[in-house]
Structures are given as structure tokens and as C-alpha cells.
PDB file of C-alpha atoms in Angstrom:
ATOM      1  CA  GLY C  12      43.758 -68.437  72.207  1.00 52.00           C
ATOM      2  CA  LYS C  13      41.014 -65.726  72.507  1.00 51.00           C
ATOM      3  CA  PRO C  14      41.006 -63.041  75.048  1.00 49.00           C
ATOM      4  CA  PRO C  15      38.647 -64.155  78.235  1.00 48.00           C
ATOM      5  CA  GLU C  16      35.826 -61.615  76.718  1.00 58.00           C
ATOM      6  CA  ASP C  17      36.080 -62.843  73.349  1.00 64.00           C
ATOM      7  CA  GLN C  18      35.104 -66.422  74.487  1.00 66.00           C
ATOM      8  CA  TRP C  19      32.737 -65.076  76.663  1.00 61.00           C
ATOM      9  CA  TRP C  20      30.755 -63.837  73.783  1.00 66.00           C
ATOM     10  CA  VAL C  21      31.327 -66.869  71.792  1.00 74.00           C
ATOM     11  CA  LEU C  22      29.511 -68.719  74.587  1.00 70.00           C
ATOM     12  CA  LEU C  23      26.689 -65.914  74.596  1.00 68.00           C
ATOM     13  CA  ASN C  24      26.217 -66.332  70.845  1.00 71.00           C
ATOM     14  CA  GLY C  25      25.921 -69.972  70.765  1.00 76.00           C
ATOM     15  CA  LEU C  26      22.934 -69.628  73.465  1.00 72.00           C
ATOM     16  CA  ALA C  27      21.457 -67.017  71.426  1.00 72.00           C
ATOM     17  CA  ALA C  28      21.727 -69.143  68.118  1.00 77.00           C
ATOM     18  CA  LYS C  29      20.351 -72.257  70.473  1.00 75.00           C
ATOM     19  CA  GLN C  30      17.641 -70.255  71.451  1.00 72.00           C
ATOM     20  CA  GLN C  31      16.451 -69.153  67.990  1.00 75.00           C
ATOM     21  CA  GLU C  32      16.764 -72.627  66.382  1.00 80.00           C
ATOM     22  CA  LEU C  33      14.439 -74.026  69.714  1.00 75.00           C
ATOM     23  CA  HIS C  34      11.871 -70.921  69.041  1.00 72.00           C
ATOM     24  CA  ASP C  35      11.884 -71.488  65.166  1.00 80.00           C
ATOM     25  CA  LEU C  36      11.077 -75.021  65.994  1.00 81.00           C
ATOM     26  CA  ASN C  37       8.345 -74.062  68.040  1.00 76.00           C
ATOM     27  CA  ALA C  38       7.434 -70.788  69.470  1.00 71.00           C
ATOM     28  CA  ASP C  39       5.102 -72.794  72.046  1.00 73.00           C
ATOM     29  CA  PHE C  40       8.350 -73.793  73.722  1.00 66.00           C
ATOM     30  CA  GLY C  41       8.485 -70.668  75.438  1.00 64.00           C
ATOM     31  CA  VAL C  42      12.023 -69.897  74.271  1.00 65.00           C
ATOM     32  CA  TYR C  43      12.404 -66.602  72.821  1.00 64.00           C
ATOM     33  CA  PRO C  44      14.503 -65.295  69.797  1.00 64.00           C
ATOM     34  CA  ALA C  45      17.454 -63.314  70.791  1.00 63.00           C
ATOM     35  CA  GLU C  46      17.148 -59.546  70.827  1.00 68.00           C
ATOM     36  CA  SER C  47      19.275 -57.284  68.126  1.00 79.00           C
ATOM     37  CA  GLY C  48      21.654 -55.005  69.989  1.00 87.00           C
ATOM     38  CA  ALA C  49      20.829 -51.807  71.400  1.00 92.00           C
ATOM     39  CA  THR C  50      21.632 -48.818  69.129  1.00 94.00           C
ATOM     40  CA  ASP C  51      23.946 -45.627  70.272  1.00 95.00           C
ATOM     41  CA  GLU C  52      20.875 -43.651  69.907  1.00 96.00           C
ATOM     42  CA  GLN C  53      19.136 -45.982  72.246  1.00 94.00           C
ATOM     43  CA  LEU C  54      21.332 -45.775  74.826  1.00 95.00           C
ATOM     44  CA  ASP C  55      21.994 -42.304  74.927  1.00 95.00           C
ATOM     45  CA  ASN C  56      18.175 -41.951  75.318  1.00 93.00           C
ATOM     46  CA  LEU C  57      18.260 -44.197  78.353  1.00 92.00           C
ATOM     47  CA  GLU C  58      21.161 -42.346  80.085  1.00 92.00           C
ATOM     48  CA  ASN C  59      19.223 -39.366  79.428  1.00 92.00           C
ATOM     49  CA  ASP C  60      15.953 -40.930  80.825  1.00 89.00           C
ATOM     50  CA  LEU C  61      18.034 -42.233  83.972  1.00 88.00           C
ATOM     51  CA  GLY C  62      19.802 -38.816  84.218  1.00 89.00           C
ATOM     52  CA  ARG C  63      23.323 -40.539  84.085  1.00 88.00           C
ATOM     53  CA  GLN C  64      25.808 -42.812  82.285  1.00 91.00           C
ATOM     54  CA  LEU C  65      25.705 -46.334  82.101  1.00 92.00           C
ATOM     55  CA  ASP C  66      28.265 -48.692  83.343  1.00 90.00           C
ATOM     56  CA  PRO C  67      30.812 -49.156  80.161  1.00 88.00           C
ATOM     57  CA  GLN C  68      30.379 -53.122  80.901  1.00 86.00           C
ATOM     58  CA  HIS C  69      26.858 -52.788  80.787  1.00 88.00           C
ATOM     59  CA  ARG C  70      26.673 -50.541  77.995  1.00 90.00           C
ATOM     60  CA  GLU C  71      28.587 -52.849  75.911  1.00 86.00           C
ATOM     61  CA  ILE C  72      26.439 -55.927  76.895  1.00 85.00           C
ATOM     62  CA  LEU C  73      23.473 -53.793  75.684  1.00 90.00           C
ATOM     63  CA  LYS C  74      25.021 -52.945  72.479  1.00 88.00           C
ATOM     64  CA  ARG C  75      25.476 -56.602  71.839  1.00 83.00           C
ATOM     65  CA  MET C  76      22.208 -57.809  73.174  1.00 83.00           C
ATOM     66  CA  ASN C  77      19.295 -55.453  74.008  1.00 86.00           C
ATOM     67  CA  GLY C  78      17.819 -57.607  76.499  1.00 82.00           C
ATOM     68  CA  ARG C  79      17.448 -61.595  76.495  1.00 77.00           C
ATOM     69  CA  ARG C  80      14.757 -63.818  77.935  1.00 72.00           C
ATOM     70  CA  ASP C  81      16.061 -66.772  79.696  1.00 67.00           C
ATOM     71  CA  PHE C  82      19.451 -65.320  80.120  1.00 64.00           C
ATOM     72  CA  ALA C  83      20.662 -67.079  83.286  1.00 60.00           C
ATOM     73  CA  GLY C  84      17.747 -69.643  83.938  1.00 64.00           C
ATOM     74  CA  GLY C  85      14.611 -67.999  84.317  1.00 70.00           C
ATOM     75  CA  GLU C  86      15.938 -64.441  84.843  1.00 78.00           C
ATOM     76  CA  THR C  87      16.006 -61.606  82.219  1.00 79.00           C
ATOM     77  CA  LEU C  88      18.713 -59.650  80.897  1.00 83.00           C
ATOM     78  CA  LEU C  89      16.751 -56.377  80.997  1.00 86.00           C
ATOM     79  CA  SER C  90      16.262 -54.520  77.614  1.00 87.00           C
ATOM     80  CA  VAL C  91      17.026 -50.579  76.941  1.00 89.00           C
ATOM     81  CA  ASP C  92      12.879 -50.218  77.491  1.00 86.00           C
ATOM     82  CA  GLU C  93      12.642 -52.318  80.411  1.00 85.00           C
ATOM     83  CA  ILE C  94      15.497 -50.465  82.386  1.00 86.00           C
ATOM     84  CA  ALA C  95      13.195 -47.257  81.263  1.00 83.00           C
ATOM     85  CA  GLY C  96      10.129 -48.411  82.624  1.00 76.00           C
ATOM     86  CA  ARG C  97       8.778 -48.294  79.181  1.00 67.00           C
ATOM     87  CA  GLY C  98       8.113 -52.155  79.033  1.00 60.00           C
ATOM     88  CA  HIS C  99       9.130 -54.582  76.441  1.00 53.00           C
ATOM     89  CA  PRO C 100       7.147 -54.478  73.166  1.00 49.00           C
ATOM     90  CA  GLY C 101       6.573 -58.352  73.589  1.00 48.00           C
ATOM     91  CA  GLN C 102       4.316 -58.042  76.467  1.00 46.00           C
ATOM     92  CA  ALA C 103       1.370 -57.873  74.025  1.00 43.00           C
ATOM     93  CA  VAL C 104       2.547 -61.652  72.972  1.00 43.00           C
ATOM     94  CA  GLY C 105       2.454 -62.718  76.761  1.00 48.00           C
ATOM     95  CA  LEU C 106       6.264 -62.035  77.893  1.00 49.00           C
ATOM     96  CA  PRO C 107       6.619 -60.918  81.490  1.00 52.00           C
ATOM     97  CA  ASN C 108       5.511 -57.015  82.365  1.00 53.00           C
ATOM     98  CA  TYR C 109       8.141 -56.161  84.919  1.00 56.00           C
ATOM     99  CA  THR C 110       6.273 -53.900  86.852  1.00 58.00           C
ATOM    100  CA  TYR C 111       8.119 -54.479  90.136  1.00 67.00           C
ATOM    101  CA  THR C 112      11.073 -52.513  90.047  1.00 75.00           C
ATOM    102  CA  LEU C 113      14.071 -52.139  92.096  1.00 80.00           C
ATOM    103  CA  SER C 114      12.724 -49.028  93.963  1.00 82.00           C
ATOM    104  CA  ASN C 115      10.261 -51.424  94.838  1.00 80.00           C
ATOM    105  CA  TYR C 116      12.450 -53.880  96.393  1.00 83.00           C
ATOM    106  CA  PHE C 117      14.528 -51.302  98.367  1.00 85.00           C
ATOM    107  CA  ALA C 118      11.137 -50.103  99.953  1.00 84.00           C
ATOM    108  CA  ASP C 119       9.743 -53.606 100.815  1.00 83.00           C
ATOM    109  CA  ALA C 120      13.241 -54.534 102.094  1.00 84.00           C
ATOM    110  CA  GLU C 121      13.536 -51.260 103.925  1.00 86.00           C
ATOM    111  CA  LEU C 122      16.931 -51.163 102.163  1.00 86.00           C
ATOM    112  CA  THR C 123      18.854 -47.601 102.495  1.00 88.00           C
ATOM    113  CA  ALA C 124      21.969 -46.658 100.480  1.00 89.00           C
ATOM    114  CA  ALA C 125      24.138 -46.945 103.687  1.00 89.00           C
ATOM    115  CA  LYS C 126      22.703 -50.589 103.694  1.00 89.00           C
ATOM    116  CA  VAL C 127      23.594 -51.159 100.575  1.00 89.00           C
ATOM    117  CA  GLY C 128      27.052 -49.397 100.840  1.00 88.00           C
ATOM    118  CA  VAL C 129      26.370 -47.017  97.950  1.00 90.00           C
ATOM    119  CA  GLU C 130      25.827 -43.112  98.101  1.00 88.00           C
ATOM    120  CA  ASN C 131      22.656 -43.226  96.352  1.00 88.00           C
ATOM    121  CA  LEU C 132      20.270 -45.979  95.609  1.00 89.00           C
ATOM    122  CA  ASP C 133      19.551 -43.739  92.484  1.00 88.00           C
ATOM    123  CA  THR C 134      23.191 -44.681  90.904  1.00 89.00           C
ATOM    124  CA  LEU C 135      22.137 -48.548  90.832  1.00 90.00           C
ATOM    125  CA  VAL C 136      20.642 -49.320  87.301  1.00 89.00           C
ATOM    126  CA  PRO C 137      19.115 -53.262  87.107  1.00 88.00           C
ATOM    127  CA  VAL C 138      20.661 -55.459  84.542  1.00 87.00           C
ATOM    128  CA  ILE C 139      18.798 -58.797  85.130  1.00 84.00           C
ATOM    129  CA  GLN C 140      15.411 -59.479  86.531  1.00 84.00           C
ATOM    130  CA  SER C 141      13.335 -62.506  87.761  1.00 82.00           C
ATOM    131  CA  PRO C 142       9.785 -62.371  85.916  1.00 75.00           C
ATOM    132  CA  ASP C 143       8.657 -64.169  89.229  1.00 73.00           C
ATOM    133  CA  GLN C 144      10.342 -63.617  92.534  1.00 75.00           C
ATOM    134  CA  PRO C 145      12.062 -60.121  94.068  1.00 79.00           C
ATOM    135  CA  TYR C 146      15.369 -61.030  92.174  1.00 84.00           C
ATOM    136  CA  PHE C 147      17.521 -58.343  90.663  1.00 86.00           C
ATOM    137  CA  VAL C 148      21.383 -57.574  89.763  1.00 87.00           C
ATOM    138  CA  ALA C 149      22.157 -54.168  89.676  1.00 90.00           C
ATOM    139  CA  VAL C 150      25.302 -52.564  88.752  1.00 90.00           C
ATOM    140  CA  ASP C 151      26.343 -49.010  90.342  1.00 91.00           C
ATOM    141  CA  THR C 152      26.965 -46.676  87.944  1.00 90.00           C
ATOM    142  CA  SER C 153      28.480 -43.909  89.981  1.00 88.00           C
ATOM    143  CA  ARG C 154      32.222 -44.307  88.426  1.00 85.00           C
ATOM    144  CA  ALA C 155      30.741 -44.275  85.027  1.00 83.00           C
ATOM    145  CA  ARG C 156      31.389 -40.801  84.152  1.00 79.00           C
ATOM    146  CA  ALA C 157      35.258 -41.697  85.099  1.00 81.00           C
ATOM    147  CA  GLY C 158      34.889 -44.647  82.242  1.00 80.00           C
ATOM    148  CA  GLN C 159      35.258 -47.052  85.090  1.00 83.00           C
ATOM    149  CA  SER C 160      32.774 -50.333  85.751  1.00 81.00           C
ATOM    150  CA  GLY C 161      30.794 -50.171  89.419  1.00 85.00           C
ATOM    151  CA  HIS C 162      30.495 -52.664  91.894  1.00 89.00           C
ATOM    152  CA  VAL C 163      27.591 -55.194  90.951  1.00 89.00           C
ATOM    153  CA  PHE C 164      25.218 -56.254  93.597  1.00 90.00           C
ATOM    154  CA  VAL C 165      22.694 -58.945  93.686  1.00 90.00           C
ATOM    155  CA  PHE C 166      19.476 -58.524  95.482  1.00 89.00           C
ATOM    156  CA  ASP C 167      17.538 -61.846  96.252  1.00 86.00           C
ATOM    157  CA  GLY C 168      15.120 -61.227  99.062  1.00 76.00           C
ATOM    158  CA  GLY C 169      17.277 -60.627 102.088  1.00 68.00           C
ATOM    159  CA  ASN C 170      18.143 -57.214 103.458  1.00 65.00           C
ATOM    160  CA  SER C 171      22.331 -58.116 102.651  1.00 75.00           C
ATOM    161  CA  PRO C 172      23.057 -57.864  98.972  1.00 86.00           C
ATOM    162  CA  GLN C 173      25.764 -59.991  97.323  1.00 83.00           C
ATOM    163  CA  GLU C 174      28.526 -57.651  96.445  1.00 85.00           C
ATOM    164  CA  PHE C 175      31.218 -58.208  93.398  1.00 82.00           C
ATOM    165  CA  GLU C 176      33.468 -56.028  91.482  1.00 79.00           C
ATOM    166  CA  SER C 177      32.099 -55.840  88.231  1.00 71.00           C
ATOM    167  CA  LEU C 178      30.078 -57.388  85.526  1.00 65.00           C
TER     168      LEU C 178
END
């Protein structure tokens, strides 16, 4: 059989095809077409903007799909521009504006690096965000320079995020 990572991409590509089919059928359904993958130049610029390298798995995801509406239920896989704080080009046509950032969440929840279990909150990069509630999935990029994937944290309104080994 196919390696598990290939099976994962087959499923995601199938989801993208169905989303495109529904969008083509009727754009008013609120199902947005798939975003194409980010270029190496876009990813390098994002890393420069952030002042650190992306997690290798996160970078690979963005190379294959640069953002995805309704990625996991109602949540959005953030695009390079959204992660960099530049918003999404589709906002002019009614897409959510992600102005509530991970930093806002940390301040509101009074979370510190020690409470989260990381050396510095700045090493956390948002991957997935909910458009209508304080919900984030973020990856710790502190090990990215060594080519290693970091731990993933789910922040869902509480003071104790859930932690996972990798994306």
C-alpha cells in the first residue's frame, strides 16, 4: 500500500476536489475553492517576516495548500499571508478577517511560556484558526533549524492547551 503520508494527501486532495465541485455548482454555498500551494519564495518571505524557520511539516503543508477554508469543520488552515498578519486576499469578498491573533489569545488567557511548556511564546506559529471563536492550533518552531518537527498545541479557550508530538 501507499505510505501513510501519501494516503493523507490523497484524502486532502479529494476534499479539495469536492470543495471545488461544490463551489463551481453554487458559489453561494459558502464552500471556498482550494488555494494553490505556496511558492518557496513566499515561504522564505514568511520565515523572514517571522524571524525564524517554519516547522518542516508545516512548510510542506503550505507548499501543497496555501490555506484552506473549512479545513477541519469550520476551522481554517491559515495561509502564508494570514500567518504573516497580512490577511487573506479574499477578505474583500466576505472571507473572515483574522484580526484576533494568537498573541491576543495568550494575553486574554494570561498564558505564559512556562504555562504552555515552551521556552518562548514567539516560537509558536498558528496553523489552524477558527473564524468565530478563540481556537488555534499552533506548532512550536524552536527545533525547525535542526530540521526537526516541533510539538503541536491546541488552544481552545482554556488555560491548559493540549499538546501533541507533531502535525
